Every structure is written in C-alpha cells, then in structure tokens.
C-alpha cells in the first residue's frame, strides 16, 4: 500500500490476517496492489536533470512515462493514461506511484501481467477511486496484460523505448547484491499483525 494508505479502508483485514498475507507500506504514494509472480515491475530512478525539460512534479513525470509506454503498446489494444492508471480501453492493467525529492525522482509501475482472482478479495473498494472506474468491482475494473502481448515482447519493447531516452547497460545481479550490502535503512516496511489488528479494532469502534 502507498505511504499514506490506511489498512482499514483498503484491506479486508480479517482475511489478510487469517491467511497470513504480508502487507508492505512502501515509501511512494499511490494505491494498494496485490503482488505475486504475475506482477511485473518497471521503475525509473532519475536525477532531476536526467530527462531534458522535464519538470520534477507528479503530472509531468506521469505524462512523460505515458509517452514512453505509448511506444511499447503502439498498435496493441487501446492504450492510454487515464488519471494515474495505464489502461486498455477502460480496463486498468498498470498502477503508478512516485516519490520526488529535491534532486531525484522515482516513478514505478506495477503491471498486472496476470493475477489470481481469489487474491483480489483481499482488497476493499477504495473510498477514493478514479472517476472512470464508475464503482466497478475489482474484477470488472482490471485486465490481464498477458491477453494483449507476450511477456518477452513487453520486456523487449520496454528496453527499446527506454533506449530512446537513456543510454542503457546491463548490470549483473551480483553487482546489485553488493550494493545492497551497504548500510541502508529502507523506509518501506512490513506492517505487523499488531498494527493490522489495531486498525481492525479502530474500524469497529
């Protein structure tokens, strides 16, 4: 869930606790997503000057990323940005979140490559939802990206589109692990059962 998310408003807490579903409060904004092997993440971590003429504010960054993914999904479905979501037609398949500091910004997307229908029952209908959702249930609101293009094609096209903006070079996994060994205090964290139980009690009172 996003940094400002309230568990009692976003989660079916009893089911989450009964099934021991881990809940992470991430450091970026945005909504709540179910994450499993069917989720594909793409993240841009950029210095302020990395993209020429891009103002480091939510809407310009969102517009920039939409332009990049327009290349990826060109001719596939009816891709466009609706409010803060990537959609085919009026069905969401990508949710976005950001964090912006003085000299850097991060923009990441959770793509619904595939999903388990049962897992969607852990989510409540959010009080603040995009207008185009029109009070639809989760299953009527979202779609699977795999129904539109192969996963390998998505990966290749995303790299190709990104290369129009940046100079890319591959990094071995071991190099990333070495960086992770450095002293680092993550601001994303797991919520404890006690926190979730307290949220459930507060909702009932």
mmCIF file of N, CA and C in Angstrom, residues 81-156:
data_model
loop_
_atom_site.group_PDB
_atom_site.id
_atom_site.type_symbol
_atom_site.label_atom_id
_atom_site.label_comp_id
_atom_site.label_asym_id
_atom_site.label_seq_id
_atom_site.Cartn_x
_atom_site.Cartn_y
_atom_site.Cartn_z
ATOM 1 N N UNK A 81 -3.327 6.729 -20.909
ATOM 2 C CA UNK A 81 -3.277 7.083 -19.493
ATOM 3 C C UNK A 81 -4.620 7.658 -19.085
ATOM 4 N N UNK A 82 -5.223 7.059 -18.064
ATOM 5 C CA UNK A 82 -6.463 7.603 -17.516
ATOM 6 C C UNK A 82 -6.218 7.937 -16.061
ATOM 7 N N UNK A 83 -6.303 9.222 -15.770
ATOM 8 C CA UNK A 83 -5.948 9.730 -14.443
ATOM 9 C C UNK A 83 -4.527 9.258 -14.120
ATOM 10 N N UNK A 84 -4.329 8.345 -13.176
ATOM 11 C CA UNK A 84 -2.973 7.887 -12.865
ATOM 12 C C UNK A 84 -2.740 6.431 -13.256
ATOM 13 N N UNK A 85 -3.603 5.886 -14.096
ATOM 14 C CA UNK A 85 -3.532 4.470 -14.448
ATOM 15 C C UNK A 85 -3.235 4.277 -15.931
ATOM 16 N N UNK A 86 -2.603 3.149 -16.257
ATOM 17 C CA UNK A 86 -2.480 2.720 -17.641
ATOM 18 C C UNK A 86 -3.628 1.765 -17.927
ATOM 19 N N UNK A 87 -4.298 1.983 -19.030
ATOM 20 C CA UNK A 87 -5.486 1.193 -19.341
ATOM 21 C C UNK A 87 -5.471 0.743 -20.797
ATOM 22 N N UNK A 88 -6.161 -0.360 -21.048
ATOM 23 C CA UNK A 88 -6.585 -0.740 -22.379
ATOM 24 C C UNK A 88 -8.090 -0.483 -22.412
ATOM 25 N N UNK A 89 -8.508 0.495 -23.195
ATOM 26 C CA UNK A 89 -9.916 0.874 -23.169
ATOM 27 C C UNK A 89 -10.235 1.535 -21.843
ATOM 28 N N UNK A 90 -11.107 0.903 -21.061
ATOM 29 C CA UNK A 90 -11.407 1.414 -19.726
ATOM 30 C C UNK A 90 -11.075 0.386 -18.643
ATOM 31 N N UNK A 91 -10.131 -0.519 -18.978
ATOM 32 C CA UNK A 91 -9.705 -1.543 -18.020
ATOM 33 C C UNK A 91 -8.248 -1.322 -17.630
ATOM 34 N N UNK A 92 -8.025 -1.200 -16.355
ATOM 35 C CA UNK A 92 -6.688 -0.920 -15.808
ATOM 36 C C UNK A 92 -5.800 -2.157 -15.852
ATOM 37 N N UNK A 93 -4.548 -1.944 -16.251
ATOM 38 C CA UNK A 93 -3.567 -3.027 -16.167
ATOM 39 C C UNK A 93 -2.242 -2.545 -15.579
ATOM 40 N N UNK A 94 -2.147 -1.240 -15.263
ATOM 41 C CA UNK A 94 -0.922 -0.714 -14.683
ATOM 42 C C UNK A 94 -1.213 0.409 -13.708
ATOM 43 N N UNK A 95 -0.673 0.288 -12.502
ATOM 44 C CA UNK A 95 -0.815 1.333 -11.487
ATOM 45 C C UNK A 95 0.526 2.005 -11.247
ATOM 46 N N UNK A 96 0.510 3.303 -10.996
ATOM 47 C CA UNK A 96 1.739 4.082 -10.879
ATOM 48 C C UNK A 96 1.881 4.731 -9.507
ATOM 49 N N UNK A 97 3.127 4.925 -9.102
ATOM 50 C CA UNK A 97 3.419 5.607 -7.841
ATOM 51 C C UNK A 97 4.741 6.352 -7.993
ATOM 52 N N UNK A 98 4.905 7.387 -7.195
ATOM 53 C CA UNK A 98 6.084 8.235 -7.309
ATOM 54 C C UNK A 98 6.590 8.674 -5.937
ATOM 55 N N UNK A 99 7.847 9.063 -5.932
ATOM 56 C CA UNK A 99 8.423 9.788 -4.807
ATOM 57 C C UNK A 99 9.379 10.807 -5.406
ATOM 58 N N UNK A 100 9.276 12.058 -4.976
ATOM 59 C CA UNK A 100 10.062 13.140 -5.556
ATOM 60 C C UNK A 100 10.780 13.888 -4.441
ATOM 61 N N UNK A 101 12.098 13.998 -4.569
ATOM 62 C CA UNK A 101 12.883 14.767 -3.618
ATOM 63 C C UNK A 101 13.511 15.950 -4.353
ATOM 64 N N UNK A 102 14.362 16.666 -3.669
ATOM 65 C CA UNK A 102 14.932 17.885 -4.243
ATOM 66 C C UNK A 102 15.709 17.615 -5.534
ATOM 67 N N UNK A 103 16.499 16.545 -5.539
ATOM 68 C CA UNK A 103 17.394 16.299 -6.671
ATOM 69 C C UNK A 103 17.097 15.029 -7.457
ATOM 70 N N UNK A 104 16.146 14.236 -7.001
ATOM 71 C CA UNK A 104 15.845 12.974 -7.686
ATOM 72 C C UNK A 104 14.356 12.682 -7.647
ATOM 73 N N UNK A 105 13.960 11.790 -8.541
ATOM 74 C CA UNK A 105 12.588 11.295 -8.506
ATOM 75 C C UNK A 105 12.556 9.827 -8.896
ATOM 76 N N UNK A 106 11.546 9.148 -8.403
ATOM 77 C CA UNK A 106 11.330 7.746 -8.747
ATOM 78 C C UNK A 106 9.901 7.592 -9.239
ATOM 79 N N UNK A 107 9.765 6.859 -10.312
ATOM 80 C CA UNK A 107 8.432 6.565 -10.858
ATOM 81 C C UNK A 107 8.387 5.065 -11.121
ATOM 82 N N UNK A 108 7.469 4.374 -10.464
ATOM 83 C CA UNK A 108 7.389 2.939 -10.728
ATOM 84 C C UNK A 108 5.967 2.514 -11.037
ATOM 85 N N UNK A 109 5.899 1.442 -11.810
ATOM 86 C CA UNK A 109 4.623 0.918 -12.289
ATOM 87 C C UNK A 109 4.508 -0.555 -11.925
ATOM 88 N N UNK A 110 3.345 -0.921 -11.401
ATOM 89 C CA UNK A 110 3.012 -2.326 -11.169
ATOM 90 C C UNK A 110 2.103 -2.762 -12.310
ATOM 91 N N UNK A 111 2.619 -3.626 -13.174
ATOM 92 C CA UNK A 111 1.843 -4.119 -14.306
ATOM 93 C C UNK A 111 1.180 -5.444 -13.942
ATOM 94 N N UNK A 112 -0.112 -5.545 -14.234
ATOM 95 C CA UNK A 112 -0.851 -6.783 -13.992
ATOM 96 C C UNK A 112 -0.668 -7.718 -15.181
ATOM 97 N N UNK A 113 0.487 -8.382 -15.200
ATOM 98 C CA UNK A 113 0.696 -9.354 -16.261
ATOM 99 C C UNK A 113 -0.355 -10.457 -16.160
ATOM 100 N N UNK A 114 -0.575 -10.931 -14.941
ATOM 101 C CA UNK A 114 -1.593 -11.934 -14.646
ATOM 102 C C UNK A 114 -1.982 -11.756 -13.188
ATOM 103 N N UNK A 115 -3.110 -12.315 -12.789
ATOM 104 C CA UNK A 115 -3.493 -12.232 -11.379
ATOM 105 C C UNK A 115 -4.414 -13.388 -11.014
ATOM 106 N N UNK A 116 -4.368 -13.712 -9.729
ATOM 107 C CA UNK A 116 -5.238 -14.730 -9.161
ATOM 108 C C UNK A 116 -6.527 -14.062 -8.705
ATOM 109 N N UNK A 117 -7.637 -14.485 -9.255
ATOM 110 C CA UNK A 117 -8.922 -13.853 -8.946
ATOM 111 C C UNK A 117 -9.181 -13.842 -7.448
ATOM 112 N N UNK A 118 -8.863 -14.931 -6.774
ATOM 113 C CA UNK A 118 -9.137 -15.040 -5.343
ATOM 114 C C UNK A 118 -8.384 -13.974 -4.544
ATOM 115 N N UNK A 119 -7.184 -13.638 -4.975
ATOM 116 C CA UNK A 119 -6.387 -12.660 -4.233
ATOM 117 C C UNK A 119 -7.016 -11.271 -4.228
ATOM 118 N N UNK A 120 -7.813 -10.971 -5.233
ATOM 119 C CA UNK A 120 -8.430 -9.652 -5.302
ATOM 120 C C UNK A 120 -9.446 -9.433 -4.176
ATOM 121 N N UNK A 121 -9.870 -10.509 -3.552
ATOM 122 C CA UNK A 121 -10.842 -10.390 -2.458
ATOM 123 C C UNK A 121 -10.218 -9.794 -1.201
ATOM 124 N N UNK A 122 -8.889 -9.674 -1.156
ATOM 125 C CA UNK A 122 -8.238 -9.049 -0.005
ATOM 126 C C UNK A 122 -8.352 -7.525 -0.042
ATOM 127 N N UNK A 123 -8.755 -6.995 -1.174
ATOM 128 C CA UNK A 123 -8.837 -5.543 -1.338
ATOM 129 C C UNK A 123 -10.264 -5.047 -1.190
ATOM 130 N N UNK A 124 -10.430 -3.971 -0.471
ATOM 131 C CA UNK A 124 -11.718 -3.293 -0.414
ATOM 132 C C UNK A 124 -11.844 -2.343 -1.600
ATOM 133 N N UNK A 125 -13.074 -1.962 -1.887
ATOM 134 C CA UNK A 125 -13.282 -0.908 -2.872
ATOM 135 C C UNK A 125 -12.840 0.395 -2.217
ATOM 136 N N UNK A 126 -11.810 1.063 -2.762
ATOM 137 C CA UNK A 126 -11.274 2.260 -2.094
ATOM 138 C C UNK A 126 -12.271 3.408 -2.085
ATOM 139 N N UNK A 127 -12.208 4.210 -0.997
ATOM 140 C CA UNK A 127 -13.097 5.369 -0.921
ATOM 141 C C UNK A 127 -12.768 6.378 -2.009
ATOM 142 N N UNK A 128 -11.473 6.528 -2.285
ATOM 143 C CA UNK A 128 -11.044 7.432 -3.353
ATOM 144 C C UNK A 128 -10.653 6.588 -4.557
ATOM 145 N N UNK A 129 -11.489 6.602 -5.565
ATOM 146 C CA UNK A 129 -11.247 5.811 -6.768
ATOM 147 C C UNK A 129 -11.341 6.724 -7.984
ATOM 148 N N UNK A 130 -10.639 6.398 -9.062
ATOM 149 C CA UNK A 130 -10.731 7.237 -10.261
ATOM 150 C C UNK A 130 -12.156 7.256 -10.812
ATOM 151 N N UNK A 131 -12.527 8.389 -11.378
ATOM 152 C CA UNK A 131 -13.902 8.543 -11.864
ATOM 153 C C UNK A 131 -14.251 7.506 -12.919
ATOM 154 N N UNK A 132 -13.281 7.145 -13.756
ATOM 155 C CA UNK A 132 -13.600 6.206 -14.837
ATOM 156 C C UNK A 132 -13.886 4.786 -14.330
ATOM 157 N N UNK A 133 -13.557 4.520 -13.061
ATOM 158 C CA UNK A 133 -13.871 3.195 -12.510
ATOM 159 C C UNK A 133 -15.377 2.975 -12.430
ATOM 160 N N UNK A 134 -16.109 4.054 -12.194
ATOM 161 C CA UNK A 134 -17.581 4.006 -12.189
ATOM 162 C C UNK A 134 -18.119 2.946 -11.230
ATOM 163 N N UNK A 135 -17.497 2.848 -10.050
ATOM 164 C CA UNK A 135 -17.941 1.936 -8.981
ATOM 165 C C UNK A 135 -17.873 0.463 -9.386
ATOM 166 N N UNK A 136 -17.100 0.132 -10.413
ATOM 167 C CA UNK A 136 -16.964 -1.268 -10.815
ATOM 168 C C UNK A 136 -16.180 -2.063 -9.777
ATOM 169 N N UNK A 137 -16.461 -3.347 -9.682
ATOM 170 C CA UNK A 137 -15.698 -4.232 -8.810
ATOM 171 C C UNK A 137 -14.283 -4.369 -9.357
ATOM 172 N N UNK A 138 -13.382 -4.933 -8.540
ATOM 173 C CA UNK A 138 -12.002 -5.101 -8.982
ATOM 174 C C UNK A 138 -11.932 -5.914 -10.272
ATOM 175 N N UNK A 139 -12.683 -6.996 -10.333
ATOM 176 C CA UNK A 139 -12.585 -7.884 -11.488
ATOM 177 C C UNK A 139 -13.176 -7.268 -12.745
ATOM 178 N N UNK A 140 -14.121 -6.359 -12.593
ATOM 179 C CA UNK A 140 -14.679 -5.662 -13.753
ATOM 180 C C UNK A 140 -13.813 -4.475 -14.164
ATOM 181 N N UNK A 141 -12.922 -4.066 -13.277
ATOM 182 C CA UNK A 141 -12.129 -2.854 -13.474
ATOM 183 C C UNK A 141 -10.771 -3.138 -14.112
ATOM 184 N N UNK A 142 -10.198 -4.300 -13.837
ATOM 185 C CA UNK A 142 -8.841 -4.597 -14.275
ATOM 186 C C UNK A 142 -8.831 -5.628 -15.401
ATOM 187 N N UNK A 143 -7.668 -5.747 -16.042
ATOM 188 C CA UNK A 143 -7.496 -6.768 -17.077
ATOM 189 C C UNK A 143 -6.077 -7.314 -17.007
ATOM 190 N N UNK A 144 -5.867 -8.443 -17.665
ATOM 191 C CA UNK A 144 -4.561 -9.086 -17.692
ATOM 192 C C UNK A 144 -3.772 -8.623 -18.914
ATOM 193 N N UNK A 145 -2.553 -8.174 -18.685
ATOM 194 C CA UNK A 145 -1.724 -7.716 -19.783
ATOM 195 C C UNK A 145 -1.346 -8.867 -20.716
ATOM 196 N N UNK A 146 -1.286 -10.084 -20.186
ATOM 197 C CA UNK A 146 -0.885 -11.236 -20.997
ATOM 198 C C UNK A 146 -1.875 -11.523 -22.115
ATOM 199 N N UNK A 147 -3.100 -10.992 -21.991
ATOM 200 C CA UNK A 147 -4.095 -11.188 -23.046
ATOM 201 C C UNK A 147 -3.838 -10.284 -24.247
ATOM 202 N N UNK A 148 -2.861 -9.384 -24.125
ATOM 203 C CA UNK A 148 -2.605 -8.410 -25.181
ATOM 204 C C UNK A 148 -1.246 -8.571 -25.858
ATOM 205 N N UNK A 149 -0.261 -9.098 -25.139
ATOM 206 C CA UNK A 149 1.058 -9.268 -25.746
ATOM 207 C C UNK A 149 1.884 -10.254 -24.927
ATOM 208 N N UNK A 150 2.826 -10.963 -25.571
ATOM 209 C CA UNK A 150 3.706 -11.872 -24.829
ATOM 210 C C UNK A 150 4.592 -11.104 -23.852
ATOM 211 N N UNK A 151 4.928 -11.742 -22.771
ATOM 212 C CA UNK A 151 5.756 -11.088 -21.745
ATOM 213 C C UNK A 151 7.119 -10.693 -22.309
ATOM 214 N N UNK A 152 7.720 -11.578 -23.096
ATOM 215 C CA UNK A 152 9.031 -11.276 -23.668
ATOM 216 C C UNK A 152 8.963 -10.074 -24.598
ATOM 217 N N UNK A 153 7.863 -9.940 -25.326
ATOM 218 C CA UNK A 153 7.690 -8.785 -26.211
ATOM 219 C C UNK A 153 7.606 -7.500 -25.407
ATOM 220 N N UNK A 154 6.877 -7.552 -24.295
ATOM 221 C CA UNK A 154 6.782 -6.377 -23.424
ATOM 222 C C UNK A 154 8.155 -5.973 -22.917
ATOM 223 N N UNK A 155 8.936 -6.946 -22.469
ATOM 224 C CA UNK A 155 10.272 -6.648 -21.954
ATOM 225 C C UNK A 155 11.139 -6.010 -23.040
ATOM 226 N N UNK A 156 11.141 -6.607 -24.214
ATOM 227 C CA UNK A 156 11.981 -6.103 -25.293
ATOM 228 C C UNK A 156 11.564 -4.694 -25.709
#
